[in-house]
Coordinates of C-alpha atoms in Angstrom, one line a residue:
M1 CA 13.8 -4.7 -17.1
R2 CA 14.5 -6.2 -13.6
G3 CA 13.6 -5.4 -10.1
R4 CA 15.1 -7.0 -6.9
P5 CA 14.4 -6.6 -3.4
G6 CA 17.4 -5.2 -1.1
G7 CA 18.5 -5.1 2.5
A8 CA 17.8 -8.6 3.1
G9 CA 19.9 -10.9 5.2
I10 CA 20.2 -11.5 8.7
G11 CA 22.1 -8.7 10.2
P12 CA 22.7 -5.1 9.0
A13 CA 21.5 -4.6 5.4
R14 CA 23.8 -4.3 2.6
D15 CA 24.2 -0.8 0.6
G16 CA 22.5 0.9 3.6
G17 CA 19.4 -1.0 3.0
R18 CA 18.6 0.1 -0.3
L19 CA 15.9 -1.8 -2.4
W20 CA 17.1 -0.6 -5.8
G21 CA 18.2 -2.4 -8.7
S22 CA 21.4 -2.0 -10.3
D23 CA 19.4 0.6 -12.8
G24 CA 17.8 2.4 -10.4
P25 CA 18.2 5.8 -8.9
R26 CA 20.4 6.2 -5.7
R27 CA 20.1 8.3 -2.7
G28 CA 21.8 11.3 -4.6
D29 CA 19.8 11.2 -7.8
R30 CA 16.0 11.3 -6.8
R31 CA 14.5 12.8 -10.2
R32 CA 11.1 12.6 -10.3
P33 CA 9.4 12.6 -13.8
R34 CA 7.2 15.3 -14.8
G35 CA 3.8 15.5 -16.0
L36 CA 2.2 12.4 -17.1
R37 CA 4.3 11.9 -19.9
G38 CA 7.1 12.0 -17.8
A39 CA 5.8 9.6 -15.8
L40 CA 5.0 7.1 -18.7
S41 CA 8.2 7.3 -19.9
A42 CA 10.0 6.1 -17.0
L43 CA 8.7 3.0 -17.3
S44 CA 11.5 2.4 -18.7
T45 CA 13.5 2.7 -15.8
V46 CA 11.2 2.0 -13.0
L47 CA 11.7 -1.0 -10.6
L48 CA 9.4 -3.1 -8.5
A49 CA 11.0 -3.1 -4.8
F50 CA 10.1 -4.3 -1.3
L51 CA 9.8 -1.8 1.2
L52 CA 12.0 -3.0 3.8
V53 CA 14.7 -0.8 5.0
G54 CA 16.9 -3.4 6.9
T55 CA 17.5 -5.9 9.5
Q56 CA 19.3 -6.7 12.7
A57 CA 19.7 -10.1 14.2
L58 CA 17.9 -10.3 17.7
P59 CA 19.0 -12.4 20.5
A60 CA 17.4 -16.1 20.5
S61 CA 14.9 -15.4 23.5
A62 CA 11.6 -15.9 22.5
D63 CA 10.4 -14.4 25.4
T64 CA 12.6 -11.2 24.8
V65 CA 11.4 -10.8 21.2
R66 CA 7.4 -10.7 22.3
D67 CA 8.4 -8.2 25.0
M68 CA 10.0 -5.8 22.0
Q69 CA 6.6 -6.0 20.1
Y70 CA 5.4 -2.7 21.4
W71 CA 2.9 -2.1 18.9
L72 CA 0.7 -4.8 20.3
G73 CA -0.2 -2.8 23.3
D74 CA 0.6 0.7 22.4
Y75 CA -1.6 0.6 19.5
G76 CA -4.5 -1.3 21.0
F77 CA -4.2 -4.7 19.8
T78 CA -4.4 -6.4 23.1
T79 CA -7.3 -4.8 23.8
A80 CA -8.9 -5.6 20.4
W81 CA -8.0 -9.2 21.2
E82 CA -10.7 -9.2 23.5
K83 CA -13.2 -9.1 21.0
T84 CA -11.3 -11.1 18.2
K85 CA -8.1 -12.5 16.7
G86 CA -9.0 -12.4 13.4
A87 CA -10.6 -16.0 13.1
G88 CA -12.5 -16.6 9.7
V89 CA -10.6 -14.2 7.8
T90 CA -8.2 -14.8 5.3
V91 CA -5.2 -12.5 4.3
A92 CA -3.1 -12.9 1.2
V93 CA 0.6 -11.9 1.1
I94 CA 1.8 -11.3 -2.4
D95 CA 5.5 -11.0 -1.6
T96 CA 8.7 -13.3 -1.9
G97 CA 6.6 -16.6 -0.6
I98 CA 6.0 -17.6 3.2
A99 CA 8.5 -20.2 4.4
S100 CA 7.4 -23.2 5.9
G101 CA 10.1 -23.8 8.7
P102 CA 9.2 -21.1 11.3
A103 CA 7.4 -22.4 14.1
E104 CA 5.3 -19.2 14.2
L105 CA 3.3 -20.1 11.2
T106 CA 2.8 -23.4 11.7
G107 CA -1.0 -23.8 10.9
A108 CA -1.0 -20.2 9.8
V109 CA -0.9 -20.7 5.8
A110 CA -4.1 -22.2 4.3
G111 CA -2.7 -22.5 0.7
G112 CA -0.4 -20.7 -1.9
V113 CA 0.9 -20.6 -5.3
D114 CA 3.9 -19.1 -7.2
V115 CA 3.2 -16.7 -10.1
S116 CA 7.0 -16.2 -11.0
G117 CA 8.2 -19.4 -12.2
L118 CA 10.8 -19.4 -9.9
G119 CA 9.4 -20.8 -7.1
S120 CA 7.5 -24.0 -5.9
P121 CA 3.9 -24.4 -6.9
D122 CA 2.4 -23.8 -3.5
G123 CA 4.3 -20.7 -3.0
R124 CA 6.0 -21.8 0.5
T125 CA 9.8 -21.5 -1.3
P126 CA 11.1 -18.0 -0.9
V127 CA 12.1 -16.6 -4.0
G128 CA 15.3 -14.7 -4.4
S129 CA 18.8 -14.6 -3.4
E130 CA 18.1 -11.2 -2.0
G131 CA 15.1 -10.1 0.0
S132 CA 13.9 -14.0 0.3
E133 CA 13.1 -13.9 3.9
H134 CA 10.8 -10.4 3.0
G135 CA 7.6 -12.4 2.7
T136 CA 8.0 -14.7 6.1
L137 CA 8.9 -11.5 7.7
V138 CA 5.7 -9.7 6.8
A139 CA 3.2 -12.9 7.5
S140 CA 4.8 -13.3 10.9
M141 CA 3.5 -9.4 11.4
I142 CA 0.0 -10.4 10.4
A143 CA -0.5 -13.8 11.6
G144 CA 2.0 -15.1 13.6
R145 CA 0.9 -17.8 16.1
G146 CA 3.8 -17.2 18.5
R147 CA 5.2 -20.2 20.5
T148 CA 4.3 -22.2 23.7
G149 CA 4.3 -20.5 27.1
G150 CA 2.9 -17.2 25.2
A151 CA 6.7 -16.7 23.7
G152 CA 8.1 -15.7 20.3
V153 CA 6.6 -13.4 17.3
I154 CA 2.9 -13.2 17.4
G155 CA 1.0 -11.2 14.9
V156 CA -1.5 -8.6 14.9
A157 CA -4.5 -11.2 13.8
P158 CA -3.0 -14.4 15.5
E159 CA -5.8 -16.3 14.1
A160 CA -6.2 -15.4 10.8
R161 CA -5.3 -17.6 7.9
L162 CA -2.5 -16.6 5.1
L163 CA -2.4 -17.3 1.7
S164 CA 1.2 -17.3 0.4
V165 CA 1.8 -15.7 -3.4
S166 CA 5.4 -15.5 -4.4
V167 CA 6.4 -13.2 -6.7
G168 CA 10.0 -12.6 -8.3
F169 CA 11.7 -10.0 -9.8
G170 CA 14.8 -12.0 -11.6
S171 CA 17.3 -9.6 -10.1
D172 CA 19.7 -12.6 -11.5
G173 CA 18.0 -12.7 -14.8
S174 CA 16.1 -15.5 -14.1
A175 CA 12.7 -14.2 -14.3
V176 CA 10.9 -15.0 -17.2
I177 CA 7.5 -13.5 -16.7
P178 CA 7.0 -9.7 -16.5
W179 CA 6.6 -8.7 -13.1
D180 CA 3.6 -6.1 -14.0
D181 CA 1.9 -9.5 -15.3
Q182 CA 3.0 -11.4 -11.9
I183 CA 1.4 -8.5 -9.5
A184 CA -2.1 -8.7 -12.0
T185 CA -1.8 -12.8 -11.7
A186 CA -1.3 -12.7 -8.2
V187 CA -4.2 -10.3 -7.0
R188 CA -6.7 -12.5 -9.4
W189 CA -5.6 -15.7 -7.8
A190 CA -5.7 -14.3 -4.1
V191 CA -9.4 -13.1 -4.7
D192 CA -10.3 -16.6 -6.4
N193 CA -8.9 -18.3 -3.8
G194 CA -10.7 -16.5 -0.8
A195 CA -8.5 -13.7 0.1
D196 CA -10.1 -10.9 2.2
V197 CA -7.5 -8.9 2.7
I198 CA -4.5 -8.5 0.1
N199 CA -1.0 -7.3 1.6
M200 CA 1.2 -5.5 -0.7
S201 CA 4.6 -4.6 0.8
L202 CA 6.0 -3.6 -2.4
T203 CA 6.3 -0.8 -5.2
R204 CA 7.0 -0.2 -8.8
N205 CA 8.9 2.9 -7.5
S206 CA 6.2 4.9 -10.0
L207 CA 3.5 6.9 -9.2
D208 CA 1.9 5.2 -12.5
W209 CA 0.7 1.5 -13.1
P210 CA -0.2 -0.7 -16.1
T211 CA -3.4 -1.3 -17.4
S212 CA -3.3 -4.6 -16.6
W213 CA -3.7 -3.5 -12.9
D214 CA -6.8 -1.9 -13.4
D215 CA -8.9 -4.8 -14.4
A216 CA -6.8 -7.0 -11.7
F217 CA -7.5 -4.4 -8.7
L218 CA -11.1 -4.2 -10.0
Y219 CA -11.5 -7.6 -10.0
A220 CA -10.4 -7.3 -6.2
F221 CA -12.6 -4.7 -5.5
S222 CA -15.9 -6.1 -7.1
H223 CA -15.7 -9.1 -5.1
D224 CA -15.4 -7.1 -1.6
V225 CA -11.8 -7.6 -1.1
V226 CA -9.8 -4.7 1.0
V227 CA -5.8 -4.1 -0.6
V228 CA -3.5 -2.5 1.6
A229 CA -0.1 -1.2 0.2
A230 CA 2.6 0.1 1.8
A231 CA 3.6 3.9 1.0
G232 CA 7.3 3.4 0.6
N233 CA 10.6 4.0 2.3
R234 CA 12.5 7.4 1.7
G235 CA 15.6 5.4 2.9
S236 CA 15.3 3.1 0.0
G237 CA 15.1 5.8 -2.4
T238 CA 10.9 6.2 -2.7
V239 CA 10.9 9.9 -2.2
E240 CA 6.9 9.8 -2.8
V241 CA 4.3 7.0 -2.5
G242 CA 4.2 4.8 -6.1
A243 CA 1.9 2.0 -7.4
P244 CA -0.1 0.2 -5.9
A245 CA 0.0 2.8 -3.1
T246 CA -1.5 5.3 -5.5
I247 CA -4.4 3.3 -7.0
P248 CA -7.6 4.8 -6.3
G249 CA -9.3 2.4 -3.5
V250 CA -6.1 0.6 -2.0
L251 CA -5.8 1.5 1.6
T252 CA -2.5 2.9 1.8
V253 CA 0.0 2.9 4.9
A254 CA 2.8 5.7 6.0
G255 CA 5.1 4.6 8.9
V256 CA 6.0 6.1 11.8
D257 CA 8.5 5.8 14.8
R258 CA 8.2 4.3 18.3
T259 CA 7.0 8.0 19.3
G260 CA 4.4 8.1 16.8
S261 CA 6.2 10.6 14.8
A262 CA 6.6 10.5 11.2
S263 CA 9.6 8.3 10.2
F264 CA 12.1 9.6 7.7
D265 CA 13.7 6.7 6.3
A266 CA 10.8 4.2 7.1
S267 CA 8.0 5.9 5.4
S268 CA 7.4 8.4 2.6
Q269 CA 4.2 10.8 1.8
G270 CA 1.4 11.6 -0.7
I271 CA -2.2 12.4 -1.1
T272 CA -3.1 9.0 -1.0
I273 CA -2.0 8.1 2.4
A274 CA -4.9 6.4 4.5
V275 CA -3.6 5.8 7.6
A276 CA 0.0 5.9 9.4
A277 CA 1.5 2.6 11.7
P278 CA 4.6 1.5 13.4
S279 CA 7.4 1.2 10.8
E280 CA 10.3 1.5 13.0
Q281 CA 12.0 -1.3 15.9
L282 CA 9.8 -4.0 14.1
V283 CA 10.5 -7.5 14.9
G284 CA 9.8 -10.8 12.7
V285 CA 10.6 -14.1 11.9
T286 CA 12.9 -15.3 9.2
P287 CA 12.7 -18.5 7.0
A288 CA 15.3 -20.1 9.1
G289 CA 13.2 -19.4 12.4
S290 CA 15.4 -16.5 13.8
Y291 CA 14.3 -13.1 15.1
V292 CA 15.5 -9.9 13.3
Q293 CA 14.7 -6.5 14.0
W294 CA 13.6 -4.3 11.1
Q295 CA 12.0 -1.5 9.5
G296 CA 10.2 0.0 6.8
T297 CA 6.6 0.5 5.5
S298 CA 7.0 -3.2 4.7
G299 CA 6.1 -3.6 8.4
A300 CA 3.5 -1.1 8.8
A301 CA 1.4 -2.6 6.1
P302 CA 1.3 -5.8 7.5
I303 CA 0.1 -4.5 10.7
V304 CA -2.8 -2.9 8.8
S305 CA -3.7 -5.6 7.1
G306 CA -4.0 -7.5 10.2
L307 CA -6.1 -4.7 11.8
V308 CA -8.4 -5.1 8.6
A309 CA -8.5 -8.7 9.5
L310 CA -9.8 -8.0 12.9
V311 CA -12.5 -6.0 11.8
R312 CA -13.9 -8.2 9.1
S313 CA -13.9 -10.8 11.9
A314 CA -15.7 -8.6 14.3
W315 CA -17.9 -7.3 11.9
P316 CA -18.2 -10.0 9.1
E317 CA -21.3 -8.3 7.5
L318 CA -19.6 -5.3 6.7
S319 CA -18.4 -4.7 3.1
A320 CA -14.9 -3.8 2.2
A321 CA -15.5 -0.2 2.2
D322 CA -17.2 -0.1 5.7
A323 CA -13.7 -2.1 6.9
I324 CA -12.0 0.5 5.7
K325 CA -14.1 3.3 7.0
R326 CA -13.9 1.9 10.6
V327 CA -9.8 1.7 10.2
T328 CA -9.6 5.5 8.9
A329 CA -12.1 7.0 11.2
T330 CA -10.9 5.7 14.3
A331 CA -7.7 6.6 13.5
K332 CA -5.8 9.2 16.1
Q333 CA -5.7 12.5 14.2
V334 CA -1.9 14.0 14.1
G335 CA -1.5 17.7 14.1
D336 CA -4.2 20.1 12.5
S337 CA -5.3 18.5 9.6
A338 CA -7.6 15.8 9.4
Q339 CA -6.0 14.2 6.5
S340 CA -2.3 14.7 6.4
P341 CA 0.0 13.4 3.5
I342 CA 2.2 12.4 6.3
Y343 CA -0.1 10.6 8.3
G344 CA -3.4 10.1 6.5
A345 CA -6.4 10.3 9.0
G346 CA -3.6 9.4 11.5
L347 CA -2.3 6.6 13.8
I348 CA -4.2 3.4 13.8
D349 CA -6.3 2.3 17.1
A350 CA -6.9 -1.2 16.8
A351 CA -9.4 -1.2 20.0
K352 CA -11.8 1.5 18.5
A353 CA -11.7 0.1 15.1
V354 CA -12.9 -3.0 16.4
S355 CA -15.5 -1.6 18.9
G356 CA -16.1 1.7 18.0
T357 CA -19.2 3.4 16.6
V358 CA -18.7 4.0 12.9
G359 CA -21.1 5.4 10.0
P360 CA -20.9 3.7 6.8
A361 CA -18.7 4.7 3.9
A362 CA -19.8 7.2 1.3
T363 CA -18.2 5.5 -1.6
S364 CA -16.3 2.2 -2.4
P365 CA -12.9 1.3 -3.4
E366 CA -14.4 -0.2 -6.7
Q367 CA -16.5 3.2 -7.3
Q368 CA -13.5 5.3 -6.8
L369 CA -11.2 3.4 -9.1
S370 CA -14.0 2.8 -11.6
D371 CA -14.4 6.5 -11.7
W372 CA -10.8 7.0 -12.4
I373 CA -10.4 4.3 -15.2
T374 CA -13.6 6.4 -16.6
L375 CA -11.8 9.6 -16.5
Y376 CA -8.2 8.7 -17.5
R377 CA -8.6 5.4 -19.2
R378 CA -11.4 5.3 -21.2
A379 CA -12.3 8.5 -23.1
P380 CA -16.3 7.9 -24.5
Q381 CA -16.4 7.0 -28.0
V382 CA -18.7 8.5 -30.4
P383 CA -20.0 5.8 -32.8
D384 CA -19.5 6.7 -36.7
P385 CA -22.6 7.2 -38.4
D386 CA -24.3 4.6 -40.8
P387 CA -23.5 5.6 -44.0
G388 CA -26.8 3.9 -45.2
A389 CA -29.1 5.4 -43.1
E390 CA -31.0 8.6 -43.6
Q391 CA -29.4 11.3 -42.5
P392 CA -32.0 14.0 -40.8
S393 CA -31.7 17.7 -42.5
P394 CA -29.5 20.0 -40.9
T395 CA -30.8 22.4 -38.4
P396 CA -29.8 26.0 -39.1
E397 CA -27.7 27.4 -36.1
P398 CA -28.7 30.3 -34.6
I399 CA -26.5 33.7 -34.8
P400 CA -25.4 34.3 -31.7
P401 CA -25.8 38.1 -30.4
A402 CA -23.0 40.3 -30.9
I403 CA -20.8 40.8 -28.0
P404 CA -19.4 44.2 -27.3
E405 CA -15.5 44.5 -27.5
N406 CA -15.4 45.8 -24.1
E407 CA -17.1 42.7 -23.0
A408 CA -15.1 40.1 -24.4
V409 CA -15.8 36.8 -22.7
E410 CA -12.5 34.7 -21.8
V411 CA -13.0 31.1 -21.4
R412 CA -10.9 29.5 -18.6
A413 CA -10.6 25.8 -17.8
N414 CA -12.0 25.0 -14.1
P415 CA -9.2 25.0 -12.1
F416 CA -10.6 22.4 -9.4
L417 CA -11.2 19.8 -12.3
P418 CA -8.7 16.7 -11.6
T419 CA -6.4 15.9 -14.0
P420 CA -4.1 13.0 -14.9
S421 CA -1.3 15.1 -13.4
T422 CA -3.3 16.2 -10.2
L423 CA -4.1 12.8 -9.5
L424 CA -0.3 11.3 -9.6
Y425 CA 1.8 13.9 -8.7
G426 CA 0.5 15.3 -5.4
S427 CA -2.0 18.6 -6.1
L428 CA -4.3 18.5 -3.3
P429 CA -8.0 17.4 -4.3
L430 CA -10.7 19.4 -3.6
A431 CA -12.2 17.5 -0.8
L432 CA -8.8 18.0 1.3
L433 CA -9.0 22.0 0.7
L434 CA -12.5 22.1 1.9
G435 CA -12.4 23.6 5.4
T436 CA -8.5 23.4 5.6
G437 CA -7.8 27.1 4.4
S438 CA -4.3 27.2 2.8
L439 CA -3.3 23.2 3.3
V440 CA -1.3 23.4 0.0
T441 CA 1.4 25.9 1.2
L442 CA 1.1 25.3 4.8
G443 CA 1.1 21.6 4.0
V444 CA 4.6 21.6 2.2
I445 CA 6.1 23.9 5.1
G446 CA 4.7 22.0 7.9
A447 CA 6.0 18.8 6.4
T448 CA 9.3 20.2 6.2
R449 CA 9.7 21.4 9.7
H450 CA 8.4 18.4 10.7
F451 CA 10.9 16.2 9.4
K452 CA 13.5 18.6 10.3
R453 CA 12.5 18.3 13.8
V454 CA 12.4 14.7 13.5
L455 CA 16.0 14.4 12.2
Q456 CA 17.2 16.8 15.0
K457 CA 15.8 14.3 17.5

């Protein structure tokens, strides 16, 4: 099965900016697999897609482009730069590849690789006939160097280093390496080549993921690497977050418009969302060096990846877990809920994340994923007894006291114990229920009303 990036090219995106391949669901047919079995069977139809809704060409003036990067000031990045610009931190971009042409990325890329079999060995030749500019756009959001005279696109961590890991999804039938294998290989390569942060602006459009990703992401977490993933876009068919954004320990990013309200088309929702960042009216650089305005959580994720780079640069002694805690704990809460399936902990604040006082994290990404694997992948095995060993004499079982019929005991499953379905399909965990009353019911109603208000603007 093949996936493909979409909504690519300079100018308005084709097909309304959809990212689906020919065999994927359309806007009028958004069916969600029911139950864990449904999720597993959906593997035959799921796609891996880049989370970009559309692009639009911008004027050639580089200084005009800099003026359009509203998130630099509105979200505290220019203030954070007074302490650090990301020097000493490496961010791996697992995407279509970072082109070598744009002036903004000169000297930014420290290395790269192609894991698709379709690109160049250094990962610097954009892969795919459609969406090939995607990786370059993402990279410019993270660590664009700008141009002389304070012009051009500058990333949120303009002194961070980048690694270009190109992956391809063979929409033209040319891919020979399964894309699940590509992603697992890409994550491991990034870790082995010094990544402190991994940006993944892509999705399987599926809530579940293959076991090969368990091992790859555990490998990243055990090496103290922060993995940032985009939540997905309704405008491209992702109604709720999909892997890797559903993997425990991943820092999942939702998108908001310029006013800070949840974006309807350029975001998604789910209980794994950690924070929200701008996903509309974004500006990036194409492989040809031109500027485009684009939208989608593909752009929100690199803003957060760049923020993590700033945090790790300012606080090099911090673990990945504590770096993530700085991003989430300093986010500006939206509404009455401290943890929302729409905004996560809230809107990022780069200045506070870099300079604020934040306590240590209670758990690590590695522990979160390990616990999940123990519960749902690796049931404990009871060894078979050695037939040659002497077996102990059986102990007579005590006879339980009789229970009167009118006092019959009914055994019920613990309703708060997590199951694969609650983890994968959106039932709020107990931790979110504590102190929030009827969050499940009110959350659904509130989310519905919220998006109606957004659409009426």
